Coordinates of C-alpha atoms in Angstrom, one line a residue:
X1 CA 0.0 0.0 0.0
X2 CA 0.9 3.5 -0.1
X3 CA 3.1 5.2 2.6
X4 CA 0.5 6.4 5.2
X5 CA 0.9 9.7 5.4
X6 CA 3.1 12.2 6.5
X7 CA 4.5 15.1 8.7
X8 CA 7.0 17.9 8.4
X9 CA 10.2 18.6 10.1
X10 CA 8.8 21.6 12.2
X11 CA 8.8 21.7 16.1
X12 CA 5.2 23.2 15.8
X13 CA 3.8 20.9 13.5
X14 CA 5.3 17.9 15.2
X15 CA 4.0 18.7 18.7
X16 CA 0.4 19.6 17.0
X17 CA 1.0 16.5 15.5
X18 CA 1.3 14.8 18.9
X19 CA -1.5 16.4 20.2
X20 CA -4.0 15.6 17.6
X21 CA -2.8 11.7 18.6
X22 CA -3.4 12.6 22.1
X23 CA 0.3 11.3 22.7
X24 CA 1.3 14.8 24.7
X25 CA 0.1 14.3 27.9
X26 CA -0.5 10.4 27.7
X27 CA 2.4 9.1 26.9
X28 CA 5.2 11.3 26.2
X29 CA 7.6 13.0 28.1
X30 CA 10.3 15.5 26.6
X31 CA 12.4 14.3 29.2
X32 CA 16.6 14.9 27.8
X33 CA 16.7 12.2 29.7
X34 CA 19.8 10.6 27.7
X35 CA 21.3 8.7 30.7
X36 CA 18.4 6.3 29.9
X37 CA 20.2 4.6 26.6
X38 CA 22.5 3.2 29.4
X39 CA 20.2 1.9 32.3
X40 CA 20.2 -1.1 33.3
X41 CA 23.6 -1.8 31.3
X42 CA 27.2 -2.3 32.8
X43 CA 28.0 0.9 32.0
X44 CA 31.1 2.4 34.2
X45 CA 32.6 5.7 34.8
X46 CA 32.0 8.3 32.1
X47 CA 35.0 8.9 29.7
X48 CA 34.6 12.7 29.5
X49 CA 34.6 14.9 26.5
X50 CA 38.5 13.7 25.2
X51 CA 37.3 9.7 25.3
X52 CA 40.6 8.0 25.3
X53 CA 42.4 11.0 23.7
X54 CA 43.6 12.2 20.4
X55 CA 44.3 9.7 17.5
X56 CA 47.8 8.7 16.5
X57 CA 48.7 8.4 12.7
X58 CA 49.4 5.0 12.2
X59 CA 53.1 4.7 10.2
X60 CA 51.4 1.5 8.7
X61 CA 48.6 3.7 7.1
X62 CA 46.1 1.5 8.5
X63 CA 44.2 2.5 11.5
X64 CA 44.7 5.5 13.6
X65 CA 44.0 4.9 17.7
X66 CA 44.4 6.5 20.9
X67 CA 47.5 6.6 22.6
X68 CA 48.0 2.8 24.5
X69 CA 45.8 1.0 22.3
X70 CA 47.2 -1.0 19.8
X71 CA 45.4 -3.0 16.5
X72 CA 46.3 -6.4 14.8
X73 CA 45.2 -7.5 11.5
X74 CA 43.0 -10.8 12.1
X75 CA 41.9 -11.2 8.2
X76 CA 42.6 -9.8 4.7
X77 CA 40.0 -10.2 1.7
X78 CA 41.9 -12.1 -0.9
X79 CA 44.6 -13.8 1.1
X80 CA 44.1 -17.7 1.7
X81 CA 41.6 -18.9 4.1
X82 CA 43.4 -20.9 6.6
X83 CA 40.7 -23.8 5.8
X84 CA 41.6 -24.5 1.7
X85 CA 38.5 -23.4 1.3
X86 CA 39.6 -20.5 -1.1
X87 CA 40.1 -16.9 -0.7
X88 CA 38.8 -14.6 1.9
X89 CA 35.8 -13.0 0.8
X90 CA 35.0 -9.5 0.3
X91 CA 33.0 -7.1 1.5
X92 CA 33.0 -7.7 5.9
X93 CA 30.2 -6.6 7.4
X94 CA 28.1 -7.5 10.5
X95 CA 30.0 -10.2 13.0
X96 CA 30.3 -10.9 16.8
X97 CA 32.1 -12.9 19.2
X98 CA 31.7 -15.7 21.1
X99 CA 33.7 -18.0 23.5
X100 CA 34.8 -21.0 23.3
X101 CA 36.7 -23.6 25.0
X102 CA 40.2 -23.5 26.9
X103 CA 39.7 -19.1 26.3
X104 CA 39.3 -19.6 22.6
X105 CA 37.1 -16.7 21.1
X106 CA 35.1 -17.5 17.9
X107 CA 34.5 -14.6 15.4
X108 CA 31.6 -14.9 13.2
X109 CA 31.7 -12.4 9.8
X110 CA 29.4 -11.4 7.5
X111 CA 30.3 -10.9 3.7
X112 CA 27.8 -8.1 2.1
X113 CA 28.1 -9.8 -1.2
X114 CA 25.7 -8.9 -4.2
X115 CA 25.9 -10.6 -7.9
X116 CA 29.0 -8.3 -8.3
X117 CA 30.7 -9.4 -5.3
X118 CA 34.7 -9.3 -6.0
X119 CA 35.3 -12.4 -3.7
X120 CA 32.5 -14.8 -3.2
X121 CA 32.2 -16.9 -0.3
X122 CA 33.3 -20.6 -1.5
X123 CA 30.9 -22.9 -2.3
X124 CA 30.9 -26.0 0.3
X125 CA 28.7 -28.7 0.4
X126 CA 26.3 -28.8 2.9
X127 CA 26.5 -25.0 3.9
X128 CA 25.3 -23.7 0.8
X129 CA 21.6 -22.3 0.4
X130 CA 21.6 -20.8 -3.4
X131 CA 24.9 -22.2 -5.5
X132 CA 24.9 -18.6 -7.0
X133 CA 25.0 -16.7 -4.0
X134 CA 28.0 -14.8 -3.5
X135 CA 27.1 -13.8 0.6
X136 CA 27.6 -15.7 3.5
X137 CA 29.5 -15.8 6.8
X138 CA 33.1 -17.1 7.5
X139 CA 34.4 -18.1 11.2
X140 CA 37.3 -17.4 12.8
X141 CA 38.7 -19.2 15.4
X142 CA 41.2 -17.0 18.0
X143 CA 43.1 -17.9 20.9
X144 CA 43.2 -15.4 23.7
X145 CA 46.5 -13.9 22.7
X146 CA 43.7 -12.9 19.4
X147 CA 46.2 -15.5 17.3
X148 CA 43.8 -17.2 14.5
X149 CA 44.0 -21.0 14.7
X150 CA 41.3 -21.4 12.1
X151 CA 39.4 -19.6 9.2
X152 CA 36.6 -21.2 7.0
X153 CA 33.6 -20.7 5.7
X154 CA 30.7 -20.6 8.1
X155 CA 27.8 -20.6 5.2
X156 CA 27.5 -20.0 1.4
X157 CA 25.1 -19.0 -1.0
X158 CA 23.7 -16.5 0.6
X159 CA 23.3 -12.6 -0.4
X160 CA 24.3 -9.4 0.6
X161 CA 24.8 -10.3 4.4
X162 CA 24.5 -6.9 5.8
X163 CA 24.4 -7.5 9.4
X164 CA 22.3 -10.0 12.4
X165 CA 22.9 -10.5 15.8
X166 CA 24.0 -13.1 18.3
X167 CA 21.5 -15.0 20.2
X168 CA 21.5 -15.9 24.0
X169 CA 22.5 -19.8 22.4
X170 CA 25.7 -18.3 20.9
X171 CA 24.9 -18.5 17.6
X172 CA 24.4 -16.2 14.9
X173 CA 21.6 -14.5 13.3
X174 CA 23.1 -13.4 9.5
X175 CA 20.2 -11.2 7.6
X176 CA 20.1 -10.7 3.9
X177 CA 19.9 -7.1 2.8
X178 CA 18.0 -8.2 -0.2
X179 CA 14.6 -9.0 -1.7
X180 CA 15.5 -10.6 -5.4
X181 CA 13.5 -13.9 -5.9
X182 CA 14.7 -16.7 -8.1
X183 CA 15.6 -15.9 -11.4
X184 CA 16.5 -12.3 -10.2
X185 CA 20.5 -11.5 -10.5
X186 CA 21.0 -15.5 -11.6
X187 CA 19.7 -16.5 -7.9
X188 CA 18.2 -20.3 -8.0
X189 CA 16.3 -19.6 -4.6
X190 CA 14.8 -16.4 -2.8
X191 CA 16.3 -14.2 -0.7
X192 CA 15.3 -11.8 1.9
X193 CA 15.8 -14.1 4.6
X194 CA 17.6 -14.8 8.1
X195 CA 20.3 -17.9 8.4
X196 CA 21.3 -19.4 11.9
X197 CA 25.2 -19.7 12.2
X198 CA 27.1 -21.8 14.9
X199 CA 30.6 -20.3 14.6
X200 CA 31.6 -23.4 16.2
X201 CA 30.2 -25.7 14.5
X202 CA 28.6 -25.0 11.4
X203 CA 27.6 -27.8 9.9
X204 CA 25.6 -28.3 12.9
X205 CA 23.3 -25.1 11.7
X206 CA 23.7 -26.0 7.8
X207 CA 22.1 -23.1 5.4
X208 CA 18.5 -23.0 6.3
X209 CA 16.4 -20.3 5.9
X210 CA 14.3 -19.0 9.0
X211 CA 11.3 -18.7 6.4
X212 CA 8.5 -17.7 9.2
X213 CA 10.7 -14.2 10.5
X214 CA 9.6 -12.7 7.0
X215 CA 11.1 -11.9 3.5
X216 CA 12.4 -8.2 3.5
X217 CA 15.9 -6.3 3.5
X218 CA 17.1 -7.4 6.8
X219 CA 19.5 -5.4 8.3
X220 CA 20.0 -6.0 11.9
X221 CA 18.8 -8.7 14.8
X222 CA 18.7 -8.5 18.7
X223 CA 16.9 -10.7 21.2
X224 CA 15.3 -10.1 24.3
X225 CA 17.3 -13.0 26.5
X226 CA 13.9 -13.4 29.3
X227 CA 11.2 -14.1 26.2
X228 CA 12.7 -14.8 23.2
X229 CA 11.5 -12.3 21.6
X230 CA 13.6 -11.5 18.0
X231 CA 13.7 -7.6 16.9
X232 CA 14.4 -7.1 13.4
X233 CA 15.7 -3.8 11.6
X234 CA 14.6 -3.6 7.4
X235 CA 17.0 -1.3 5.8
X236 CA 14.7 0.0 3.2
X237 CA 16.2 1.9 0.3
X238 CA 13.1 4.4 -1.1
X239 CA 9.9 5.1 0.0
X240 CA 7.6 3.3 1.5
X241 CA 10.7 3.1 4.0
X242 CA 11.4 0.3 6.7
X243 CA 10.0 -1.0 9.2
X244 CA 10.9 -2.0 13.2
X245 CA 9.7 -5.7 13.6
X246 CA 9.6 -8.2 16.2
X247 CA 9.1 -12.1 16.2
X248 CA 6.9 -14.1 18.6
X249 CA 8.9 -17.6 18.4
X250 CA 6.9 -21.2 19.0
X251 CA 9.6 -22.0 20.9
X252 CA 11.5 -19.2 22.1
X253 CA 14.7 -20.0 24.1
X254 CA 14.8 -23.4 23.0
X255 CA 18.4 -23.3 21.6
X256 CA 20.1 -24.1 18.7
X257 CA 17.0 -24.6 16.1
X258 CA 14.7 -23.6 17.5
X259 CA 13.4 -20.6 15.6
X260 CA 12.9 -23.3 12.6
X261 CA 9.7 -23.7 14.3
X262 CA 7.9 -21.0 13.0
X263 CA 5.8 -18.1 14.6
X264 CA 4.4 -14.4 14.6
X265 CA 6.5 -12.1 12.5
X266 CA 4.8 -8.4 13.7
X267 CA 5.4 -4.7 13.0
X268 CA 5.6 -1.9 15.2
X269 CA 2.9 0.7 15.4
X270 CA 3.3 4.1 17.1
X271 CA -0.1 5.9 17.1
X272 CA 0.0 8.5 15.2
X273 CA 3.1 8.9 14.0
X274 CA 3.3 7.2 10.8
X275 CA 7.1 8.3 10.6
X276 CA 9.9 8.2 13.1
X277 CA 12.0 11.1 11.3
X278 CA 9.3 13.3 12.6
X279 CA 9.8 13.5 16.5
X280 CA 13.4 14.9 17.0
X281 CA 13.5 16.3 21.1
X282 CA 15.8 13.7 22.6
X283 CA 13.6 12.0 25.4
X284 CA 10.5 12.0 23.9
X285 CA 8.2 9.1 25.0
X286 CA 5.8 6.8 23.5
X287 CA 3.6 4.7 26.1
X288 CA 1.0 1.8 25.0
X289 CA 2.8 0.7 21.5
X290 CA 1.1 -1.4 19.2
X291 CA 2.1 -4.6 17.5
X292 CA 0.3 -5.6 14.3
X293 CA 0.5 -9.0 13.0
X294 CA 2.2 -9.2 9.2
X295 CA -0.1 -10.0 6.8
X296 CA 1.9 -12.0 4.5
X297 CA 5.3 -12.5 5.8
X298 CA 6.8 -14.4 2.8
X299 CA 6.0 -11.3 0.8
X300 CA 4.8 -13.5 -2.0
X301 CA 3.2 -10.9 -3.8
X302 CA 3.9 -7.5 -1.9
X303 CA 7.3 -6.4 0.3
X304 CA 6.0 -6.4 3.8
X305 CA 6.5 -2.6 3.9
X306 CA 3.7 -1.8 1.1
X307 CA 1.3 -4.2 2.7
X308 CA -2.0 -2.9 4.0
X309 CA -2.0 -3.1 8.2
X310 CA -5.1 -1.2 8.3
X311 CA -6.6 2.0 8.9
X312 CA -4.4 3.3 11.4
X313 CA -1.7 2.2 8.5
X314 CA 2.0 1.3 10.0
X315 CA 5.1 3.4 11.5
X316 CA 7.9 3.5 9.0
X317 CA 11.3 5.1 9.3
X318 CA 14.1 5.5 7.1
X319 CA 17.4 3.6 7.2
X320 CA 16.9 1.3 10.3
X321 CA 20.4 -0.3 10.8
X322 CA 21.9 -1.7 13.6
X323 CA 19.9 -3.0 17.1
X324 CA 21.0 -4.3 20.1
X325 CA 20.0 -5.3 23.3
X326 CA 21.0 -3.6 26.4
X327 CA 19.4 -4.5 30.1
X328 CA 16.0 -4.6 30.1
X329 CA 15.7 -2.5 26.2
X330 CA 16.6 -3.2 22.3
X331 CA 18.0 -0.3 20.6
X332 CA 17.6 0.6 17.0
X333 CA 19.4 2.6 14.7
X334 CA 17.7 4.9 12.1
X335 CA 21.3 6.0 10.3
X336 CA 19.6 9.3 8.6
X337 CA 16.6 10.5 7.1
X338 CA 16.5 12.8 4.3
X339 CA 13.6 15.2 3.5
X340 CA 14.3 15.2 0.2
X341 CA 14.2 11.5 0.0
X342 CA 10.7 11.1 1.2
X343 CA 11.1 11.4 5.3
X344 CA 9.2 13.2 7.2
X345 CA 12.2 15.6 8.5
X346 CA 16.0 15.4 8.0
X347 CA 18.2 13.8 10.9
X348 CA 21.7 12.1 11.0
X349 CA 21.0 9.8 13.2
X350 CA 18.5 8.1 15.7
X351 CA 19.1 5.7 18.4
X352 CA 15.5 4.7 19.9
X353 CA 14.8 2.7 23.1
X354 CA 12.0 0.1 23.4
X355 CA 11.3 -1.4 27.1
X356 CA 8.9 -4.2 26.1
X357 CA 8.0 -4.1 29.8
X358 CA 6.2 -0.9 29.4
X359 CA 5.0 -0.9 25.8
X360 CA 7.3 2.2 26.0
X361 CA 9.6 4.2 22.8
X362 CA 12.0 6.3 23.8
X363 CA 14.0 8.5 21.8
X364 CA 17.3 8.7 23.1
X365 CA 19.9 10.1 20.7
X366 CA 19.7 12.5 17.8
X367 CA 22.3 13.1 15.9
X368 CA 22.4 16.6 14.4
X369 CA 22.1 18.6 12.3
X370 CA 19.5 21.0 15.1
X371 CA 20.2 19.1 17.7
X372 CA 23.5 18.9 20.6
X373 CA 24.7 15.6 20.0
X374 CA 26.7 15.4 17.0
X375 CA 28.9 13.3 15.3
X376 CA 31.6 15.0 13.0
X377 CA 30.6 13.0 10.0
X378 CA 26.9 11.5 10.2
X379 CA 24.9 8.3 9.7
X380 CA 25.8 6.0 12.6
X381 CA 25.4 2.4 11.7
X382 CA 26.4 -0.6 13.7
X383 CA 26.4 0.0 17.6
X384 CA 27.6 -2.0 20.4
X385 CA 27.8 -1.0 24.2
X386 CA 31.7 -0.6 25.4
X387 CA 33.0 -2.3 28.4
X388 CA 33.9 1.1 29.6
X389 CA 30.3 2.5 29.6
X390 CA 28.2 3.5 26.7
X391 CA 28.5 2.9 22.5
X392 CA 30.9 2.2 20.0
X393 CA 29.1 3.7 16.8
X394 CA 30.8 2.5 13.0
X395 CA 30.3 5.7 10.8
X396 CA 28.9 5.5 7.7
X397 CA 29.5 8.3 5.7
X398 CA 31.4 10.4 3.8
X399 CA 35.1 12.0 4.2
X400 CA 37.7 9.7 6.5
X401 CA 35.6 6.7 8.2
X402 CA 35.7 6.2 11.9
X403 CA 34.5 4.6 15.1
X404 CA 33.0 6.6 17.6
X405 CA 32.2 6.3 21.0
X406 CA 29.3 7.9 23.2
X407 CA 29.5 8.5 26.7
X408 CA 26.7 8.7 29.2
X409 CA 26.2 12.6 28.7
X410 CA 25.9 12.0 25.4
X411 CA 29.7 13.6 24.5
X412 CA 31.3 11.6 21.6
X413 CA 34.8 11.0 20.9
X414 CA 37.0 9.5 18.4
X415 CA 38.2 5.6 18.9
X416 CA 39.4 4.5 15.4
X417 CA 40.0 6.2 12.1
X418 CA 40.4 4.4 8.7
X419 CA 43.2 5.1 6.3
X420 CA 43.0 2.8 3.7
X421 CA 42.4 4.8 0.9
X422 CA 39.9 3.0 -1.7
X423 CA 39.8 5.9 -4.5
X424 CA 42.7 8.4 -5.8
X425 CA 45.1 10.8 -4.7
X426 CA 42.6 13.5 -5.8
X427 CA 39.4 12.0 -5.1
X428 CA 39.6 9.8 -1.9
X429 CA 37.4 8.2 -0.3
X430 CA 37.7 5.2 2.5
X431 CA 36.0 2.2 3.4
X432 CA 33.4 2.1 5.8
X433 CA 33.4 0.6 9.7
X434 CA 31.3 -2.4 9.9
X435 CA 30.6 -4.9 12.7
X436 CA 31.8 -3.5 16.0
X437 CA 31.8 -5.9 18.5
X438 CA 34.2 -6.8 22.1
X439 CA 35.0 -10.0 23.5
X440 CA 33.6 -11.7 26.2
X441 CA 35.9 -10.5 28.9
X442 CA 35.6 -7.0 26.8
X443 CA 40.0 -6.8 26.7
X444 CA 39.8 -6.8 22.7
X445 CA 37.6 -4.6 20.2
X446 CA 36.9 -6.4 16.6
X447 CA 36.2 -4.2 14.0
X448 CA 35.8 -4.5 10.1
X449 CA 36.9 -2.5 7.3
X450 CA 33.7 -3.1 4.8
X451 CA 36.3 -2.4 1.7
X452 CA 39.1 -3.5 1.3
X453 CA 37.9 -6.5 3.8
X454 CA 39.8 -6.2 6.9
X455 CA 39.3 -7.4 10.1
X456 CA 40.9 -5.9 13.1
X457 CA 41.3 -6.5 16.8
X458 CA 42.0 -3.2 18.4
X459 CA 43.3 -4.0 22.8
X460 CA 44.6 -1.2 25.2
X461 CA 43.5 0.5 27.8
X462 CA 39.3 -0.4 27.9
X463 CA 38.6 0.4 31.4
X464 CA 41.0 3.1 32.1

């Protein structure tokens, strides 16, 4: 169906907006409270304004860091796998990091691989969905000095893995950024879906799809560890834009496998805002959210986003990337909304609260450009929380790529800066962060490079 309906960027017409809903006064609160992205979390002292100082030009020309931190290079697109299997793939994306046995970490890594992928991810029998799929996930395997004891592939046959999520099981949630059915870009199979990944042991996960938490770009996964419950981010590319989803497992909790099941694939209604780009006061407050069931979740004839949910239509946003869970909360990421694109009001950035407790939406960070929290560059993607209290943010942007941290007041500071240059001496541009994620006993920060495929693994001083 048609988007449904619209707002402007204006403080007036967004409050008269709110009123009309009834939200001002029954709901929402205008609060500034932005200590509240971090309750409940194991959040420690705030870093101040500097973070962990100035960044150091690395002599390498790799990746500049803080005084006492220092970065090793886990992985290199093209080089070898340590498996046989063939070369690393490109494009690194979305990963985490689990543990293992005897202090072994295992690193899962997505490959955001379309038709034109430079490096596909080797075909391997029995962790292969679609033969012509260049995506997938490889696994590496680290000691706890971060020396890498194994690399292989993880699953194949997949496309454009953008990012997922680890569950509370330790395995991983891999999301295709893509809606091309078979036939579309040489693809035997459809695509749009969610894959299970046991860094461990992946054959014991294979390469099925999770057909019942929908069809649609997938971006980003986090789970509410209590219920069960599965939050899913669409990064929609035009208009109708995304939307914020959850999943209502069978058999939630149930380990490895258990999401093949089935359930209730749902979307997130906020009366009377029919887009999230609209409400910009950092603290604002949304009581009594609604949860519509998915008409047709296999989108076998419509994208989920254009499907009819109703009268009171459906809440879409722009951009909704990376999601977490943190405490008692998920976080979501709406990267930026663009005016002139179609949203309701320009931001660079949104990170948004839901406490499925209360029913309640908070918004708890905006990003610029009318607003006090800003990032240098704009359009935060993948988030994490930092063992030393708050975020890690990847930029993704334009101009010099970076990782940025957030402290409690909402003060952000440089961690990482890229300086692989990908384009010319005249016209340079640099690969994007991707992936952000710590270890278990939070001493090591992985990072990728999206292009050229790099992964990092960034230790120092964490709880200085």
């Amino acid at each position: 169906m048609p988007e449904t309906g619209s707002t402007t960027g204006s403080p007036a017409t967004r409050r008269e907006l709110l009123a009309r809903s009834g939200a001002l006064g029954a709901g929402i609160a205008f609060t500034g409270a932005l200590s509240e992205l971090f309750t409940g979390t194991a959040a420690a002292q705030n870093l101040g304004h500097a973070g962990y100082g100035p960044l150091i030009p690395d002599p390498d020309g790799l990746l500049d860091l803080p005084k006492g931190f220092r970065y090793k290079v886990l992985s290199r697109e093209g080089d070898p796998l340590r498996s046989g299997e063939g070369p690393v793939p490109s494009n690194h994306d979305g990963m985490a990091a689990f543990a293992g046995r005897h202090g072994r970490i295992h690193l899962v890594r997505n490959h955001e691989n379309r038709a034109s992928g430079r490096v596909p991810v080797p075909v391997i029998e029995g962790l292969t969905y679609d033969p012509q799929g260049k995506g997938g996930c490889t696994a590496l395997t680290l000691d706890h000095h971060n020396r890498v004891l194994s690399e292989r592939v993880a699953i194949a046959g997949t496309a454009v893995n953008c990012a997922g999520g680890p569950t509370p099981w330790d395995t991983w949630l891999t999301c295709e950024e893509t809606e091309d059915r078979a036939g579309t870009n040489g693809y035997t199979k459809d695509h749009g879906y969610i894959f299970e990944v046991d860094g461990a042991d992946p054959r014991r996960t294979g390469a099925v799809p999770l057909t019942a938490m929908g069809r649609f770009q997938h971006e980003a996964i986090a789970v509410d560890p209590k219920r069960g419950v599965v939050y899913e981010t669409e990064d929609a590319f035009e208009r109708p834009f995304g939307l914020f989803y959850r999943f209502l497992p069978k058999k939630p909790l149930g380990g490895t496998g258990s999401l093949r099941a089935g359930g209730r694939l749902q979307a997130m209604r906020v009366p009377g805002v029919p887009d999230l780009s609209s409400i910009q006061e950092i603290g604002a407050r949304f009581d009594h959210i609604e949860w519509v069931d998915v008409p047709d979740p296999q989108a076998a004839e419509t994208p989920i986003r254009h499907q009819d949910f109703g009268a009171k239509g459906i809440t879409h946003a722009q951009k909704l990337e990376g999601c977490y869970w943190g405490g008692s909360s998920v976080y979501f990421v709406s990267s930026f909304a663009h005016s002139a694109e179609g949203s309701a009001a320009d931001h660079y950035g949104q990170i948004w609260r839901y406490d499925p407790d209360r029913r309640r939406l908070t918004l708890v960070i905006v990003f610029g450009p009318d607003t006090d929290v800003q990032l240098p560059g704009e359009s935060p993607d993948n988030i994490c929380l930092a063992p030393s209290g708050g975020l890690m943010v990847c930029e993704d942007g334009n101009g010099a790529q970076h990782v940025y941290g957030v402290n409690r007041r909402g003060e952000v500071y440089a961690m990482a800066r890229g300086r692989q240059n990908i384009g010319t001496p005249e016209e340079p541009e640099w690969g994007e962060f991707a992936g952000v994620t710590f270890s278990p006993d939070g001493d090591t920060m992985y990072v990728n490079c999206y292009t050229p495929g790099t992964t990092f693994a960034v230790t120092g001083p964490w709880r200085r």
